[in-house]
Amino acid sequence: MRAKLQKAGDPKARGAVTSIAVAEVARVSQSTVSLVLSGKAAGRVSTATKTLVEETARRLGYQPNVSAQALRTGAAKTLALAVPNVQQPFFGQIFVAAELKAREHDYAVILIDTTTDLLWAERLVGMIRSRLVSGCIVYANDARSDPTLTSVIGSVLFVEAEDPNKSGVDLNVSGAMRAVVEHLAGLGHQRIGYFAAEYPKAAYKRRFESFLSELNRMGLPHRAQWRTSATFELEAATRRAKEFLKNAPFTALFCDDDLLAGAAYRAARQLGIAIPAQLSIVGFNDIEIARLLDPELTTVAIPADVIGRTAVERLLLQLQRPVKPAGPAFVAELELRVRGSTAPPELQQV
Amino acid sequence: MRAKLQKAGDPKARGAVTSIAVAEVARVSQSTVSLVLSGKAAGRVSTATKTLVEETARRLGYQPNVSAQALRTGAAKTLALAVPNVQQPFFGQIFVAAELKAREHDYAVILIDTTTDLLWAERLVGMIRSRLVSGCIVYANDARSDPTLTSVIGSVLFVEAEDPNKSGVDLNVSGAMRAVVEHLAGLGHQRIGYFAAEYPKAAYKRRFESFLSELNRMGLPHRAQWRTSATFELEAATRRAKEFLKNAPFTALFCDDDLLAGAAYRAARQLGIAIPAQLSIVGFNDIEIARLLDPELTTVAIPADVIGRTAVERLLLQLQRPVKPAGPAFVAELELRVRGSTAPPELQQV
DNA sequence: CTGAAAGCGCTTACAG
DNA sequence: CTGAAAGCGCTTACAG
């Protein structure tokens, strides 16, 4: 038995079971242990040896040191997921779906909140260059961060990107907007207001553009005064909605997000405007809030699970290629869920 | 100039700037670079050399390889945060606060959802033993996972633990329950129902026990039939609430979570029960939903930011110690926020 | 104040 | 089919 000289001052005794320990106990070489446990034994290690090693590793409770693996292979099995706001249940859903798919491939996921961390892009670049993560999914990037990300662009997959051509995964926003406008027009609404999210995201800009072109297609008018915007901070959004809805000349209102729809409900309540009799409201996202509102909210559902899964799959594929393939984005279909907040415009407003 | 022999088949060219590259350019040894950049230069490296190295590193865009650092030091600068449900905005808040504090110490955070991953405890142990993470904050563990975690217990900090003595951070639940019961009793309520969360968490059990002892203290009765439970799945919870509220003999209802309160609102709406005239409702958490409900929900606010921050601070401290200090937990104060969902019991129910 | 060297725990050609 | 050896990029005693 070889005595192990614990050199003073060296990293403290680790206690962990290493592949060398497994090799010693199994009386094989450490190479063999590595080959077997990383699944590369086929045709290179006899079945007997393979079984012995696996057995020994299990018995000793061996877990490969991921830092050593990452150092040697050059890539950590960790991904980052950057989302605008972790506190929104929708992004929680995205995370859960992404994490599940990542886990299938033995990857861990680090979550980045781009709203609370203004330097998120710089930090992400640092994470990639320091090899903390191998790649990142960026949900709804803002234009400001793009220059920062160019140096690591091959390791990034965008969802609902600023520039739609850059998206690895995208949403069929125009299809959804068509459904929204057709639904409202079908009920008899001629004037539709727009309550926009006050964030510099192309995702929101695109929704509005689709909205306008659908109105156009249907021959419906739109005025600048029929549109306002607010952040998702509930009190501020409610105040904004209240000014906006006072004497509003429209009979239906589209909201960029269910949270904004919630603020519109509160404003309507305070103003004594009945939903849907006096005002129809449509949201976007279909988070839990939609069904907690009274009446329940008609809204556009986004398949968070499909998006989260697909984004991870595509990112992992992309990381294997030498160069980023410029293939077309995966486009997720959205679904209008009609509930009680939309009805024909029975009572004309001012 | 030393020619570097790129040995065929070795890990592909990495492209990354290493400390050796910095050393070569700055014409110092790699040890010196390391000393300077890890902030251990004081009294060991001349100011001139220090400046030169820093300058060179910045110019080359050097980022230390964290895998190499972790391998050498034995600990990755990564923490895990295990929460019951990422999709609940409350845990999003916890994450944001924890991540911010972790970032201050140069740690990254991996999020674990214990509801969607039934083997989370096993996976967490794997993460710790494989050195992917140095430690973990576990929010509201369930008893089932405890045996699995014992082997890594020194690397874990509990929040609202199964066994309150094990908590590194805890909530003053009895204080909150006292405020709730006193508030309702003060309004004149004698019979208070309880809508419990149907999860095997000690956190919820403790809320109910505190509730009972506060009732006791106030001399108020409680019957088993005045209590029911449901998961947070909105439709199921609403159905449960509907059965429960039909001919309910109580005039006020405490809910383990704002989401359950939301379900109770829906049920009340369907049954034609007016809130708060016929039924007062109190929630727990004070997430956004509380202010979106109509009337706005009286609920107990939990300081997610304080909890997230403190948990990280304490975990980091704990990881430095050789043995886990059994000091007392940090106890976060909760606050009852009175809104429109509670009022005197004007109309007696059956 | 500075540098040469060991070694953290792996993976992977290479030789046998 | 198996093993010896190199080397990923760091940190840290140690020698000078």
PDB file of C-alpha atoms in Angstrom, chain B residues 225-318:
ATOM      1  CA  GLN B 225     -64.881  20.676  10.090  1.00  0.00           C
ATOM      2  CA  TRP B 226     -63.787  24.282   9.950  1.00  0.00           C
ATOM      3  CA  ARG B 227     -60.602  23.235   8.258  1.00  0.00           C
ATOM      4  CA  THR B 228     -59.860  21.888   4.805  1.00  0.00           C
ATOM      5  CA  SER B 229     -56.863  21.814   2.517  1.00  0.00           C
ATOM      6  CA  ALA B 230     -55.945  21.983  -1.151  1.00  0.00           C
ATOM      7  CA  THR B 231     -52.917  22.182  -3.415  1.00  0.00           C
ATOM      8  CA  PHE B 232     -52.134  25.406  -5.246  1.00  0.00           C
ATOM      9  CA  GLU B 233     -53.593  24.136  -8.501  1.00  0.00           C
ATOM     10  CA  LEU B 234     -56.219  26.794  -9.011  1.00  0.00           C
ATOM     11  CA  GLU B 235     -59.106  24.752 -10.400  1.00  0.00           C
ATOM     12  CA  ALA B 236     -58.811  22.001  -7.820  1.00  0.00           C
ATOM     13  CA  ALA B 237     -58.402  24.505  -5.022  1.00  0.00           C
ATOM     14  CA  THR B 238     -61.483  26.393  -6.180  1.00  0.00           C
ATOM     15  CA  ARG B 239     -63.556  23.210  -6.227  1.00  0.00           C
ATOM     16  CA  ARG B 240     -62.386  22.344  -2.751  1.00  0.00           C
ATOM     17  CA  ALA B 241     -63.116  25.843  -1.517  1.00  0.00           C
ATOM     18  CA  LYS B 242     -66.580  25.718  -3.022  1.00  0.00           C
ATOM     19  CA  GLU B 243     -67.570  22.586  -1.124  1.00  0.00           C
ATOM     20  CA  PHE B 244     -65.979  24.030   1.967  1.00  0.00           C
ATOM     21  CA  LEU B 245     -67.691  27.407   1.827  1.00  0.00           C
ATOM     22  CA  LYS B 246     -71.125  26.038   1.038  1.00  0.00           C
ATOM     23  CA  ASN B 247     -73.029  26.514   4.292  1.00  0.00           C
ATOM     24  CA  ALA B 248     -69.812  27.318   6.100  1.00  0.00           C
ATOM     25  CA  PRO B 249     -70.431  27.942   9.792  1.00  0.00           C
ATOM     26  CA  PHE B 250     -67.572  30.432  10.134  1.00  0.00           C
ATOM     27  CA  THR B 251     -67.489  34.148   9.367  1.00  0.00           C
ATOM     28  CA  ALA B 252     -63.797  34.486   8.622  1.00  0.00           C
ATOM     29  CA  LEU B 253     -61.284  32.321   6.802  1.00  0.00           C
ATOM     30  CA  PHE B 254     -57.521  32.145   7.108  1.00  0.00           C
ATOM     31  CA  CYS B 255     -55.664  30.812   4.055  1.00  0.00           C
ATOM     32  CA  ASP B 256     -52.176  29.328   4.137  1.00  0.00           C
ATOM     33  CA  ASP B 257     -51.261  31.213   0.998  1.00  0.00           C
ATOM     34  CA  ASP B 258     -52.547  34.082  -1.130  1.00  0.00           C
ATOM     35  CA  LEU B 259     -53.120  31.619  -3.966  1.00  0.00           C
ATOM     36  CA  LEU B 260     -55.541  29.660  -1.800  1.00  0.00           C
ATOM     37  CA  ALA B 261     -57.188  32.931  -0.842  1.00  0.00           C
ATOM     38  CA  GLY B 262     -57.572  33.562  -4.558  1.00  0.00           C
ATOM     39  CA  ALA B 263     -59.301  30.204  -4.933  1.00  0.00           C
ATOM     40  CA  ALA B 264     -61.560  31.069  -2.008  1.00  0.00           C
ATOM     41  CA  TYR B 265     -62.504  34.321  -3.742  1.00  0.00           C
ATOM     42  CA  ARG B 266     -63.469  32.418  -6.878  1.00  0.00           C
ATOM     43  CA  ALA B 267     -65.527  29.951  -4.876  1.00  0.00           C
ATOM     44  CA  ALA B 268     -67.239  32.743  -2.962  1.00  0.00           C
ATOM     45  CA  ARG B 269     -68.032  34.497  -6.215  1.00  0.00           C
ATOM     46  CA  GLN B 270     -69.586  31.352  -7.630  1.00  0.00           C
ATOM     47  CA  LEU B 271     -71.589  30.786  -4.472  1.00  0.00           C
ATOM     48  CA  GLY B 272     -72.712  34.387  -4.252  1.00  0.00           C
ATOM     49  CA  ILE B 273     -70.948  34.961  -0.952  1.00  0.00           C
ATOM     50  CA  ALA B 274     -69.909  38.592  -0.514  1.00  0.00           C
ATOM     51  CA  ILE B 275     -66.410  39.404   0.707  1.00  0.00           C
ATOM     52  CA  PRO B 276     -66.043  40.846   3.296  1.00  0.00           C
ATOM     53  CA  ALA B 277     -69.744  41.363   4.183  1.00  0.00           C
ATOM     54  CA  GLN B 278     -70.504  37.668   4.518  1.00  0.00           C
ATOM     55  CA  LEU B 279     -67.004  36.282   4.763  1.00  0.00           C
ATOM     56  CA  SER B 280     -63.701  37.868   5.791  1.00  0.00           C
ATOM     57  CA  ILE B 281     -60.589  36.370   4.227  1.00  0.00           C
ATOM     58  CA  VAL B 282     -56.941  36.564   5.290  1.00  0.00           C
ATOM     59  CA  GLY B 283     -54.040  35.315   3.169  1.00  0.00           C
ATOM     60  CA  PHE B 284     -50.334  34.674   3.632  1.00  0.00           C
ATOM     61  CA  ASN B 285     -47.367  35.989   1.591  1.00  0.00           C
ATOM     62  CA  ASP B 286     -48.582  39.292   0.159  1.00  0.00           C
ATOM     63  CA  ILE B 287     -47.702  38.539  -3.414  1.00  0.00           C
ATOM     64  CA  GLU B 288     -49.039  40.678  -6.243  1.00  0.00           C
ATOM     65  CA  ILE B 289     -52.234  38.671  -6.412  1.00  0.00           C
ATOM     66  CA  ALA B 290     -53.235  40.065  -3.022  1.00  0.00           C
ATOM     67  CA  ARG B 291     -53.741  43.498  -4.496  1.00  0.00           C
ATOM     68  CA  LEU B 292     -55.317  42.238  -7.684  1.00  0.00           C
ATOM     69  CA  LEU B 293     -58.143  40.520  -5.894  1.00  0.00           C
ATOM     70  CA  ASP B 294     -61.365  42.439  -5.382  1.00  0.00           C
ATOM     71  CA  PRO B 295     -61.567  43.469  -2.583  1.00  0.00           C
ATOM     72  CA  GLU B 296     -57.843  43.646  -1.964  1.00  0.00           C
ATOM     73  CA  LEU B 297     -56.646  40.911   0.328  1.00  0.00           C
ATOM     74  CA  THR B 298     -55.677  41.317   3.964  1.00  0.00           C
ATOM     75  CA  THR B 299     -52.576  39.174   4.238  1.00  0.00           C
ATOM     76  CA  VAL B 300     -49.337  38.471   6.061  1.00  0.00           C
ATOM     77  CA  ALA B 301     -46.265  39.869   4.324  1.00  0.00           C
ATOM     78  CA  ILE B 302     -43.006  37.917   4.441  1.00  0.00           C
ATOM     79  CA  PRO B 303     -39.819  39.945   3.929  1.00  0.00           C
ATOM     80  CA  ALA B 304     -38.408  37.886   1.078  1.00  0.00           C
ATOM     81  CA  ASP B 305     -35.450  40.203   0.551  1.00  0.00           C
ATOM     82  CA  VAL B 306     -34.284  40.005   4.147  1.00  0.00           C
ATOM     83  CA  ILE B 307     -34.682  36.243   4.169  1.00  0.00           C
ATOM     84  CA  GLY B 308     -32.849  35.686   0.881  1.00  0.00           C
ATOM     85  CA  ARG B 309     -29.967  37.940   1.857  1.00  0.00           C
ATOM     86  CA  THR B 310     -29.579  36.634   5.369  1.00  0.00           C
ATOM     87  CA  ALA B 311     -29.718  33.017   4.271  1.00  0.00           C
ATOM     88  CA  VAL B 312     -26.831  33.543   1.858  1.00  0.00           C
ATOM     89  CA  GLU B 313     -24.775  35.446   4.415  1.00  0.00           C
ATOM     90  CA  ARG B 314     -25.231  32.742   6.987  1.00  0.00           C
ATOM     91  CA  LEU B 315     -24.560  29.927   4.563  1.00  0.00           C
ATOM     92  CA  LEU B 316     -21.330  31.529   3.403  1.00  0.00           C
ATOM     93  CA  LEU B 317     -20.241  31.931   7.018  1.00  0.00           C
ATOM     94  CA  GLN B 318     -21.152  28.349   7.759  1.00  0.00           C
TER      95      GLN B 318
END
